[in-house]
Coordinates of C-alpha atoms in Angstrom, one line a residue:
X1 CA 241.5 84.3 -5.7
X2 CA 243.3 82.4 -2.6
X3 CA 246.4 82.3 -4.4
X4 CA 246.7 86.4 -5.7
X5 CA 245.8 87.0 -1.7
X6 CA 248.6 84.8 -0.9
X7 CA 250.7 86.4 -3.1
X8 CA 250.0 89.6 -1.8
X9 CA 250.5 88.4 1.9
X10 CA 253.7 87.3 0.9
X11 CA 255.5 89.9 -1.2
X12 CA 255.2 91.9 2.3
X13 CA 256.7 89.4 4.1
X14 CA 259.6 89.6 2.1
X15 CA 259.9 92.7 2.6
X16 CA 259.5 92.5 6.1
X17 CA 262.3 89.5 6.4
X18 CA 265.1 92.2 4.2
X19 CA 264.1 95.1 6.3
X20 CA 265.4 92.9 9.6
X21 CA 266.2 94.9 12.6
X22 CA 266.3 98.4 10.9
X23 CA 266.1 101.5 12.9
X24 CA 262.8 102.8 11.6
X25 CA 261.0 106.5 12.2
X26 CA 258.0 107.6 13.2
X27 CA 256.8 109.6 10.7
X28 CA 257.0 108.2 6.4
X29 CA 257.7 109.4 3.3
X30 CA 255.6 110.9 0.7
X31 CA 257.2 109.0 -2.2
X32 CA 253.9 106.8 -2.9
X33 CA 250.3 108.0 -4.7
X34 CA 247.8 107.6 -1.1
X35 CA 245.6 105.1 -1.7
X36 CA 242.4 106.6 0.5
X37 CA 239.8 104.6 -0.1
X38 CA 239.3 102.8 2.5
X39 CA 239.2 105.9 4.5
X40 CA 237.0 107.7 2.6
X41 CA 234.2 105.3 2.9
X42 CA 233.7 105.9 6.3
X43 CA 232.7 109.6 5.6
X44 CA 230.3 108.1 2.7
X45 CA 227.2 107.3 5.2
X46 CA 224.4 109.9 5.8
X47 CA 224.9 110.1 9.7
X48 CA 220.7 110.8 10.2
X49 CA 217.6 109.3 12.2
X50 CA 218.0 106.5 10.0
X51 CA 221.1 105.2 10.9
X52 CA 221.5 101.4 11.2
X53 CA 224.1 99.8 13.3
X54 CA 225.0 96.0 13.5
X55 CA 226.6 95.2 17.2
X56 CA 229.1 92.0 16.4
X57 CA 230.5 90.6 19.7
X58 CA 233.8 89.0 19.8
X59 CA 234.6 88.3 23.3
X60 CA 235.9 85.0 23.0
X61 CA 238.9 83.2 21.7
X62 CA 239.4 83.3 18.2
X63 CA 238.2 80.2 17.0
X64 CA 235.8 78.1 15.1
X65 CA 232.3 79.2 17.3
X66 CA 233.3 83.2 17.3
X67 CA 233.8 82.5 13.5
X68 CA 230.5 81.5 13.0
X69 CA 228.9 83.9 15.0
X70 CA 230.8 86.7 13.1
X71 CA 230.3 85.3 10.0
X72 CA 226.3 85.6 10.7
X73 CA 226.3 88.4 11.9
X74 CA 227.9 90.0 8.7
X75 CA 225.8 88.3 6.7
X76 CA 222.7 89.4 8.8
X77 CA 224.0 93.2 8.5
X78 CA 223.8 92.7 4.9
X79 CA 220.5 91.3 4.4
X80 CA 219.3 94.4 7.1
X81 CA 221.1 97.3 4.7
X82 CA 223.2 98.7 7.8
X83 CA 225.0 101.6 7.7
X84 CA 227.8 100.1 10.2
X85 CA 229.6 97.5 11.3
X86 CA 230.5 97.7 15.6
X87 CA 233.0 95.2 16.5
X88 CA 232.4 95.4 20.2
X89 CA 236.1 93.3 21.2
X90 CA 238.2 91.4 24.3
X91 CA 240.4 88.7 23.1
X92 CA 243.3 87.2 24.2
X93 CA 243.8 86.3 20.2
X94 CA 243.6 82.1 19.0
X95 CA 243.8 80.6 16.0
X96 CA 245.7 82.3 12.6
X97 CA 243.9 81.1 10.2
X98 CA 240.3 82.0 11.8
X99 CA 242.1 85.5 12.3
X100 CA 243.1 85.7 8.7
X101 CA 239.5 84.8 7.8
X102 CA 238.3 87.7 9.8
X103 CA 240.2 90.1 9.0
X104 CA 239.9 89.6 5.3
X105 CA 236.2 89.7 5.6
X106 CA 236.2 93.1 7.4
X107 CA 238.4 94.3 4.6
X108 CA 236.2 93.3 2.2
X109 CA 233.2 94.3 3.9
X110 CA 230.9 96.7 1.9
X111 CA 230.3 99.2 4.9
X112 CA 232.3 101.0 7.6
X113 CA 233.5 98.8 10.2
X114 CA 234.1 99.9 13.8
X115 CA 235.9 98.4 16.7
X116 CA 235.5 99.4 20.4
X117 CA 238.6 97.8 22.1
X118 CA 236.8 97.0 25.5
X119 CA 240.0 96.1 27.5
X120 CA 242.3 94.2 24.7
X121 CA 243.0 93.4 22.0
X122 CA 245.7 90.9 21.4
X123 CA 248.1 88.3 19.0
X124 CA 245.0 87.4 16.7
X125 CA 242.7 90.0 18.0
X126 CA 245.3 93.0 16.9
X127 CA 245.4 91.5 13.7
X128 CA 241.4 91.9 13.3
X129 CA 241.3 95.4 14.6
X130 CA 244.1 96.9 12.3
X131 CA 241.5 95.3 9.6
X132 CA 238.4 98.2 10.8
X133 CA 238.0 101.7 9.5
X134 CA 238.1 102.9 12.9
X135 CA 239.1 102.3 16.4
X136 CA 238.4 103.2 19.8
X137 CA 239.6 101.8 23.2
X138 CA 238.5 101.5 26.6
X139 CA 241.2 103.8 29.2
X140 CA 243.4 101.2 30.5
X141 CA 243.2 98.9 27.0
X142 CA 245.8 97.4 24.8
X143 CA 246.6 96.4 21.3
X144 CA 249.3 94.5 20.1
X145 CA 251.6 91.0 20.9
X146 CA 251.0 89.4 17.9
X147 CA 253.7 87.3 17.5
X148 CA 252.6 83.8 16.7
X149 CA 253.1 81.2 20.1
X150 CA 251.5 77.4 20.4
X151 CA 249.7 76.3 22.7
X152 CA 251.7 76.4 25.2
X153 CA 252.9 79.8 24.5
X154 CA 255.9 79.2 22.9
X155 CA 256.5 80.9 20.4
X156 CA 256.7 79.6 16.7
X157 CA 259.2 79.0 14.3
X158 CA 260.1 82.2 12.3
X159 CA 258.5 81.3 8.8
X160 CA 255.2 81.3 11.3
X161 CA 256.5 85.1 12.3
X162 CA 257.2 85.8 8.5
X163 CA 253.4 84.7 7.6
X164 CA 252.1 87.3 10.7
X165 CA 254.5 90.2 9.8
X166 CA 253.0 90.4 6.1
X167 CA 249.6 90.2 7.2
X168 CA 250.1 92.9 10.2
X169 CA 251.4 95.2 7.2
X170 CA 249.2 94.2 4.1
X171 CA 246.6 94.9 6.4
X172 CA 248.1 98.1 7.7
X173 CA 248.6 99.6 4.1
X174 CA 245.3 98.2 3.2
X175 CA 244.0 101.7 4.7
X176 CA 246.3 103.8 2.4
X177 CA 247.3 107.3 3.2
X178 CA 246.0 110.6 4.3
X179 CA 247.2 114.3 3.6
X180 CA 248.8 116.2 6.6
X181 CA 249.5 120.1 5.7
X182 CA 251.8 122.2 6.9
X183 CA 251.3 125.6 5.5
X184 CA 252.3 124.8 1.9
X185 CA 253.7 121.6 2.2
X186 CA 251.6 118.6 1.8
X187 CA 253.4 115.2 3.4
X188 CA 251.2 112.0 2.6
X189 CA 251.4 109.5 5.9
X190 CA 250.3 106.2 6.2
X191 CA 246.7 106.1 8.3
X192 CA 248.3 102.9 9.8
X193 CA 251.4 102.5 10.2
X194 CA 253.1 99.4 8.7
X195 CA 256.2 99.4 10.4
X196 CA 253.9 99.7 13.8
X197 CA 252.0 96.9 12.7
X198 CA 255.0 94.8 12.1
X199 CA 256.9 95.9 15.1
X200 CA 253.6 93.7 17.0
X201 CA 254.6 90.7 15.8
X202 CA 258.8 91.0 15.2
X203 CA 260.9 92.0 18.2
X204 CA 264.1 92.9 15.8
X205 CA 262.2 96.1 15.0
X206 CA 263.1 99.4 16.7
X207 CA 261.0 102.5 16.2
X208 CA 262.3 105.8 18.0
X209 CA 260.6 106.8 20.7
X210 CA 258.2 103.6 20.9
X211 CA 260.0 100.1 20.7
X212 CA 263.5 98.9 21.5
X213 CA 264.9 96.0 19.8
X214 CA 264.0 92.6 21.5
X215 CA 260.6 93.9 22.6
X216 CA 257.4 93.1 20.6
X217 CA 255.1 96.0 20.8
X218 CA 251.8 96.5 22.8
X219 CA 250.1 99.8 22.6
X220 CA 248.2 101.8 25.3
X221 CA 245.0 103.5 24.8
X222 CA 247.0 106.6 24.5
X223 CA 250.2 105.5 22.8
X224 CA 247.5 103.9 20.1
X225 CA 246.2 107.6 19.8
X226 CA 249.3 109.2 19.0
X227 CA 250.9 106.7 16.6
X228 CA 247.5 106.1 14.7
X229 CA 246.1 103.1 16.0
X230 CA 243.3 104.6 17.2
X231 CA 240.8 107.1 16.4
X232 CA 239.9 108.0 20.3
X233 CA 239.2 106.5 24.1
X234 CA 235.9 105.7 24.7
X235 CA 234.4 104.0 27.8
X236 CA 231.4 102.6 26.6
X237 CA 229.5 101.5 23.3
X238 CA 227.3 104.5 23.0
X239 CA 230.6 107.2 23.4
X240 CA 231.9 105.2 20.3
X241 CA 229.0 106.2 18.7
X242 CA 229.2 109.8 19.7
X243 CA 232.7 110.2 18.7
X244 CA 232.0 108.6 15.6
X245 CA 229.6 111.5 14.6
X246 CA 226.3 109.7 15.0
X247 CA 223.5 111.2 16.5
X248 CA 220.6 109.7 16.0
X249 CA 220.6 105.5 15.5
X250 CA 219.4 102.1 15.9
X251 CA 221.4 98.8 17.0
X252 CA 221.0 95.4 16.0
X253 CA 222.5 92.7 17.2
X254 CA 222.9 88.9 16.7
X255 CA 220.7 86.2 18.0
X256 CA 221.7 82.9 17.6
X257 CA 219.0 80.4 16.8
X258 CA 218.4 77.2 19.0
X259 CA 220.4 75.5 15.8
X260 CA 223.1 77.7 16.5
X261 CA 223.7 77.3 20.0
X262 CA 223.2 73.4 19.4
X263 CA 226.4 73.7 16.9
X264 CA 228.0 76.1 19.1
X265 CA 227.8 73.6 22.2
X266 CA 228.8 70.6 20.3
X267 CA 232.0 72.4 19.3
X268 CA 232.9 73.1 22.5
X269 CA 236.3 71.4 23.7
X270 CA 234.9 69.9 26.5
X271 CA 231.7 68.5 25.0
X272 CA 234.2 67.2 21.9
X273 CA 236.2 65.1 24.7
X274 CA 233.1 63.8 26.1
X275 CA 232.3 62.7 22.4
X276 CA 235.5 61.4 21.5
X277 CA 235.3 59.4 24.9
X278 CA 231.7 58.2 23.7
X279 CA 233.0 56.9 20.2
X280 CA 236.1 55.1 21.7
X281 CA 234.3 53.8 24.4
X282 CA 231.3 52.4 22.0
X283 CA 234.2 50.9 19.9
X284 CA 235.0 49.2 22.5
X285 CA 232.5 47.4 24.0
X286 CA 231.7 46.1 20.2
X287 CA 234.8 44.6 20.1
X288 CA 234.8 42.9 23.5
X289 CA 230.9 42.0 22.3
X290 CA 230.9 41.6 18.5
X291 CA 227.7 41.9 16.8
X292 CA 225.7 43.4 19.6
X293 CA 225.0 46.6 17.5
X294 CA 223.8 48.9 20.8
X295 CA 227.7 50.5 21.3
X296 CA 228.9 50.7 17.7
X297 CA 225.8 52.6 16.7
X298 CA 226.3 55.1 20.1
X299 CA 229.7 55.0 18.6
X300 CA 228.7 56.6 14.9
X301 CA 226.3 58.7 16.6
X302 CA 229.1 59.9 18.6
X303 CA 231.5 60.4 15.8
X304 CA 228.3 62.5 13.8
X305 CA 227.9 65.2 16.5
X306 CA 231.6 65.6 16.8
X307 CA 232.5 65.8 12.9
X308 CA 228.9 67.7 11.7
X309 CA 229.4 70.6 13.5
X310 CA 233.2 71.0 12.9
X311 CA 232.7 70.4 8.9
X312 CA 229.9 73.1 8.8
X313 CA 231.8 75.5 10.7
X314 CA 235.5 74.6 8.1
X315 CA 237.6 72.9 10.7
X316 CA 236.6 69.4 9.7
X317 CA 237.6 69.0 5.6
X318 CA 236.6 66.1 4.0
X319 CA 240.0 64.3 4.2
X320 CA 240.0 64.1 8.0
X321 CA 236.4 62.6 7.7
X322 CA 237.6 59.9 4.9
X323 CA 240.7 58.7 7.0
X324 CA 238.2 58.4 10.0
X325 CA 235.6 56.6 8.0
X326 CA 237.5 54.1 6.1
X327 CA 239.1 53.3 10.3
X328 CA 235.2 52.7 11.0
X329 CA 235.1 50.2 7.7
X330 CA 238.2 48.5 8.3
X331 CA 237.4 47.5 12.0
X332 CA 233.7 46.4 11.2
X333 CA 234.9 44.1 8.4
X334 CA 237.2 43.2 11.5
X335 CA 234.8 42.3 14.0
X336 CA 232.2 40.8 11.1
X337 CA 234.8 39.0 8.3
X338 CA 238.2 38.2 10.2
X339 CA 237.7 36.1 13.3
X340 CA 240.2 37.7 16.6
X341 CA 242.1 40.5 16.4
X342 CA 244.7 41.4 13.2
X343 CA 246.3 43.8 10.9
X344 CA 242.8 45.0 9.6
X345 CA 241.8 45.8 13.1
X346 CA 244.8 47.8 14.1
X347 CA 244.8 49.8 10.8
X348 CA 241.1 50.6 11.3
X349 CA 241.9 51.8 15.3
X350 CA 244.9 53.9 13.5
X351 CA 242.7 55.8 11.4
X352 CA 239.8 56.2 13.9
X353 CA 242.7 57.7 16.0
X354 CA 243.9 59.6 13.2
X355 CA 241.0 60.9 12.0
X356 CA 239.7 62.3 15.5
X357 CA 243.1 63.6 16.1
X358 CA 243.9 66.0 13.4
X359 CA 240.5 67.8 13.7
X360 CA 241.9 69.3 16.0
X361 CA 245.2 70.4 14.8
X362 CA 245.1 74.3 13.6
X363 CA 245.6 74.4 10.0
X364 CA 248.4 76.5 9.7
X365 CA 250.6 74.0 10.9
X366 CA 249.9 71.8 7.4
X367 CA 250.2 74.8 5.4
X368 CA 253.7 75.4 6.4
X369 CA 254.7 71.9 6.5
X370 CA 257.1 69.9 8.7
X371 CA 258.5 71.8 12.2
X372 CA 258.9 70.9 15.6
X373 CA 256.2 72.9 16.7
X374 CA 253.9 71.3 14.1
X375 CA 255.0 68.1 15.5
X376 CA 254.6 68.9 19.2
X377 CA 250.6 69.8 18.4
X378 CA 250.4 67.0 16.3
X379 CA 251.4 64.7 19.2
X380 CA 249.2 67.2 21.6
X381 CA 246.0 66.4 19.6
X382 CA 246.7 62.5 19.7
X383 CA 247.6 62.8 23.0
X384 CA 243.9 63.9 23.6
X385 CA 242.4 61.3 21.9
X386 CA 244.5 58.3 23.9
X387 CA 243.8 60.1 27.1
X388 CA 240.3 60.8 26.3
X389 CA 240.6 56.6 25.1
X390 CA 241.8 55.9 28.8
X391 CA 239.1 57.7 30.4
X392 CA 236.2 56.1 28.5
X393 CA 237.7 52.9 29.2
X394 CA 238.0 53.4 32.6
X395 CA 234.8 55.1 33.1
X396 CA 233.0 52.2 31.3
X397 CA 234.2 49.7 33.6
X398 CA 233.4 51.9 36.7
X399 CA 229.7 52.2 34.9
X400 CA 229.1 48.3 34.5
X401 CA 229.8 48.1 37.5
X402 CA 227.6 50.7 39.2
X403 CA 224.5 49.5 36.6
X404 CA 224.8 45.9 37.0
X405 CA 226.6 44.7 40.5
X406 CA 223.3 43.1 42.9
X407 CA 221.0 45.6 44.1
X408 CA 221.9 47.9 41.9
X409 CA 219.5 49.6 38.9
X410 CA 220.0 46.9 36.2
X411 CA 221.3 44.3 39.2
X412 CA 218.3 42.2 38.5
X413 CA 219.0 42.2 34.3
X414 CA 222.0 39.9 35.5
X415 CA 221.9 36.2 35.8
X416 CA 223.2 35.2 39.2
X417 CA 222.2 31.7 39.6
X418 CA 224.4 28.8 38.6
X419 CA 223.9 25.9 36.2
X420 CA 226.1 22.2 36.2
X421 CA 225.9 19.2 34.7
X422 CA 223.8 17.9 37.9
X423 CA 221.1 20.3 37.4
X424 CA 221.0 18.5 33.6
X425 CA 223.3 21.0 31.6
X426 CA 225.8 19.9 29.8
X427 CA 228.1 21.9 27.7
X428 CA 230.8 21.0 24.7
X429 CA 233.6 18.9 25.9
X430 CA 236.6 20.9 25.5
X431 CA 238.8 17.4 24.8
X432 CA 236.1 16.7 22.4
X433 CA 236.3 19.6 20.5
X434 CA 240.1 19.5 20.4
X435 CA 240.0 16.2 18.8
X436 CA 238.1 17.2 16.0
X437 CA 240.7 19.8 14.9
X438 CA 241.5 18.0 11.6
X439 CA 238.0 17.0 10.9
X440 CA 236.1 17.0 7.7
X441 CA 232.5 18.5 7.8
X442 CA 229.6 20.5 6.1
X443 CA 228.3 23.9 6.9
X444 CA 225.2 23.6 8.4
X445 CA 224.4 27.0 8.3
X446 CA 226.0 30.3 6.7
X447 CA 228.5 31.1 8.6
X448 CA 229.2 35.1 8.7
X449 CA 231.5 34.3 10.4
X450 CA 229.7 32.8 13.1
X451 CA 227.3 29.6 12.6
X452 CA 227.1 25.6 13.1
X453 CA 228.7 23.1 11.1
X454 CA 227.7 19.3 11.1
X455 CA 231.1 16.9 11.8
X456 CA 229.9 13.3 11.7
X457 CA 226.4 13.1 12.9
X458 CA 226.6 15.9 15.3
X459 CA 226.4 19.6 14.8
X460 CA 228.8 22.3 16.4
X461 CA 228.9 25.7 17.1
X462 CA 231.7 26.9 15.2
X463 CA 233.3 30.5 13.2
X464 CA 234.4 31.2 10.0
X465 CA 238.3 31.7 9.9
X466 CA 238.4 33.6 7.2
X467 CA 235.1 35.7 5.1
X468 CA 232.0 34.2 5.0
X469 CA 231.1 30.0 3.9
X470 CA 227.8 29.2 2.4
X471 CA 225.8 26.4 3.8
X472 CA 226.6 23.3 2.6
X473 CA 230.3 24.0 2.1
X474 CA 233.0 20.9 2.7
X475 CA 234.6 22.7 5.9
X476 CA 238.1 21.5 7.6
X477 CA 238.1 22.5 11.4
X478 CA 241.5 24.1 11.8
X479 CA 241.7 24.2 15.8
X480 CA 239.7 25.0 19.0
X481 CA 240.2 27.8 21.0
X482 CA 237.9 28.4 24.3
X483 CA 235.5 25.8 23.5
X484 CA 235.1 27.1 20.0
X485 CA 235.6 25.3 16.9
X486 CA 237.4 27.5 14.2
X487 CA 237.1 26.3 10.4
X488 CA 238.1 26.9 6.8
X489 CA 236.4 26.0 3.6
X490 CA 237.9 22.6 2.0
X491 CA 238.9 24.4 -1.3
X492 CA 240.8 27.3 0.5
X493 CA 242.4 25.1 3.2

């Protein structure tokens, strides 16, 4: 099914690239069979006392948490029989692929869907209001400016601009065509305009008497009137209603469970930085302290709350969780099988890194592969994550120092006094220890990787070079470093 939509999304577009910078009118032909379905439906609901309408809020930018909220809300509308969908809408647009989701799902959508423009409706948000049977806007509103930009508002390569164009006019003919008559002539024109919808996302496109070349097109409340855009100005939710011919209704709307707004929170850019900060900064402290435990498991709880919710709501596929969990492995047989710091260690930080990074890359930069653009958010989101790195680590050493410096709230946890060989402690003599870098001994204890080995008659602290060595293993102590004996078994030295 993906791939006949795709199709169809992209014989438009090649339309769309031919046509280039044509001089277009107003007004089509009649050379096509209307298709009026889509229209019709709207006229298909008994408009009586038992008219049901489902109020959808999209307010917000057009990403992952507005997607789920949409998505239930449809979903709730179905399960309630509703007679009509109300899109009640102010975006400044967002993410493509969320858009394309949208919009596909009010075209498919078994009931009349309405959308009251309350102030604007731009890039990604036009794109979803073209989808509806019918819309209305606010005086002073706009619709239009979809031409695909980054995050920092440039805008994208033209195979980006190509993917937009189709869309804006798939989902413009999508609505088909309606009879105008003119004493005994019958001209079919398009209920939406394609060549509108295009001119929204590609500046090349002139239309008399609405858009020069170089411009892409935004329309006014009352410019969106007159070209087709939209069924009539309305300045509040219940004048939609009236002009859309219902008298007599009930609205429902949303409300989002304490699940929901727990997911909904969690995704949040902000409260993702703070976890990202958490699981870096957890990482960490483990490695500075290996085996503790305490920051490696706030770590993995850390990396669940930030991956769980952005699986569930699509962004997080199950690549960008494998990369991140094979990191995690690689680094723990680090820290637990391969005394100091080596090529297993780096290639676990590498795919931690990478894994938290390309979450948040939008998805549409994969699907058209390699570009400049693709690469500047690529380096944007790992930029994040190294920042976000910095911060924990910084923050963490301003923290131990708060929590444990005297006098302060774990002060007391720290040991302050002093201990010498007068007070009769003694520790390993490091000249000692160096001299028995050559030695034969036995494992006194398993060493994984840490234990005590017996050399001559006394027994040593000492760590497992390489894996783990059973007790009672022939050991070889290959040097001393720090007052800590490092050894091998005999059969692998």
């Amino acid at each position: 099914m993906k791939k006949i939509l795709f199709i169809f999304i992209l014989i438009p577009c090649t339309i769309a690239a031919i046509a280039g910078s044509a001089t277009l009118s107003v007004t089509p032909g009649n050379d096509t069979v209307p298709d009026s379905s889509v229209i019709a439906r709207a006229g298909q609901v008994s408009h009586n006392s038992n008219t049901l309408i489902y109020k959808c809020e999209m307010k917000k930018t057009i990403a992952a948490p507005l997607w789920r909220s949409v998505k239930k809300s449809f979903a709730e509308a179905d399960s309630l029989n509703a007679d009509f969908m109300l899109i009640h809408m102010n975006t400044y647009g967002g993410q493509v692929d969320i858009a394309d989701s949208m919009r596909t799902l009010i075209l498919n959508y078994d009931i009349p869907v309405l959308v009251f423009i309350d102030n604007q409706a731009i890039s990604a948000g036009a794109l979803i209001a073209v989808a509806a049977d019918s819309i209305y806007m606010r005086s002073g509103a706009g619709i239009g400016a979809a031409t695909v930009v980054d995050q920092s508002g440039q805008k994208m390569p033209d195979k980006y601009q190509s993917f937009m164009r189709g869309m804006m006019r798939a989902t413009a003919e999508a609505h088909g065509k309606k009879p105008v008559i003119d004493g005994n002539d019958t001209t079919w024109v398009w209920h939406r305009d394609p060549e509108i919808a295009q001119a929204m996302v590609d500046p090349s496109i002139v239309i008399r008497g609405i858009v020069d070349t170089g411009q892409v097109l935004t329309l006014t409340t009352l410019e969106a009137i007159k070209y087709g855009f939209c069924e009539g100005q309305a300045e509040t939710v219940k004048e939609v209603i009236e002009k859309a011919g219902i008298k007599e209704y009930t609205i429902k709307e949303l409300k989002l469970t304490l699940v929901d707004k727990i997911i909904m929170f969690l995704v949040n850019p902000v409260v993702s930085g703070l976890l990202i900060m958490l699981i870096i900064g957890g990482i960490y402290f483990e490695l500075q302290s290996p085996g503790v435990g305490f920051p490696l498991a706030a770590a993995l709880f850390g990396a669940l709350l930030y991956f769980a919710p952005l699986y569930l709501e699509g962004i997080a596929a199950n690549w960008h969780i494998v990369i991140f969990v094979i990191g995690v492995i690689l680094l723990l047989v680090e820290i637990f099988a391969f005394p100091g710091f080596g090529v297993t260690g780096v290639l676990g930080i590498i795919g931690i890194v990478t894994g938290l990074a390309l979450v948040m890359v939008d998805k549409i930069v994969f699907r058209f592969g390699p570009s400049i653009d693709g690469v500047k958010e690529i380096t944007g989101a790992f930029a994040i994550v190294i920042l976000s790195a910095v911060l924990s680590f910084l923050f963490s050493l301003w923290l131990s120092r708060k929590l444990f410096a005297p006098n302060r709230l774990f002060g007391s946890l720290a040991l302050e006094t002093t201990v010498d060989k007068a007070d009769g402690f003694e520790s390993f003599d490091t000249g000692k220890l160096q001299s028995l870098v050559g030695s034969h001994g036995v494992a006194h204890t398993v060493l994984r990787p840490s234990g005590k080995v017996m050399v001559g008659n006394e027994i040593y602290p000492a760590v497992a070079e390489t894996g783990f060595i059973s007790r009672g293993t022939d050991v070889i102590v290959r040097r001393e470093e720090q007052g800590q004996l490092y050894v091998v078994a005999a059969d692998k030295a």
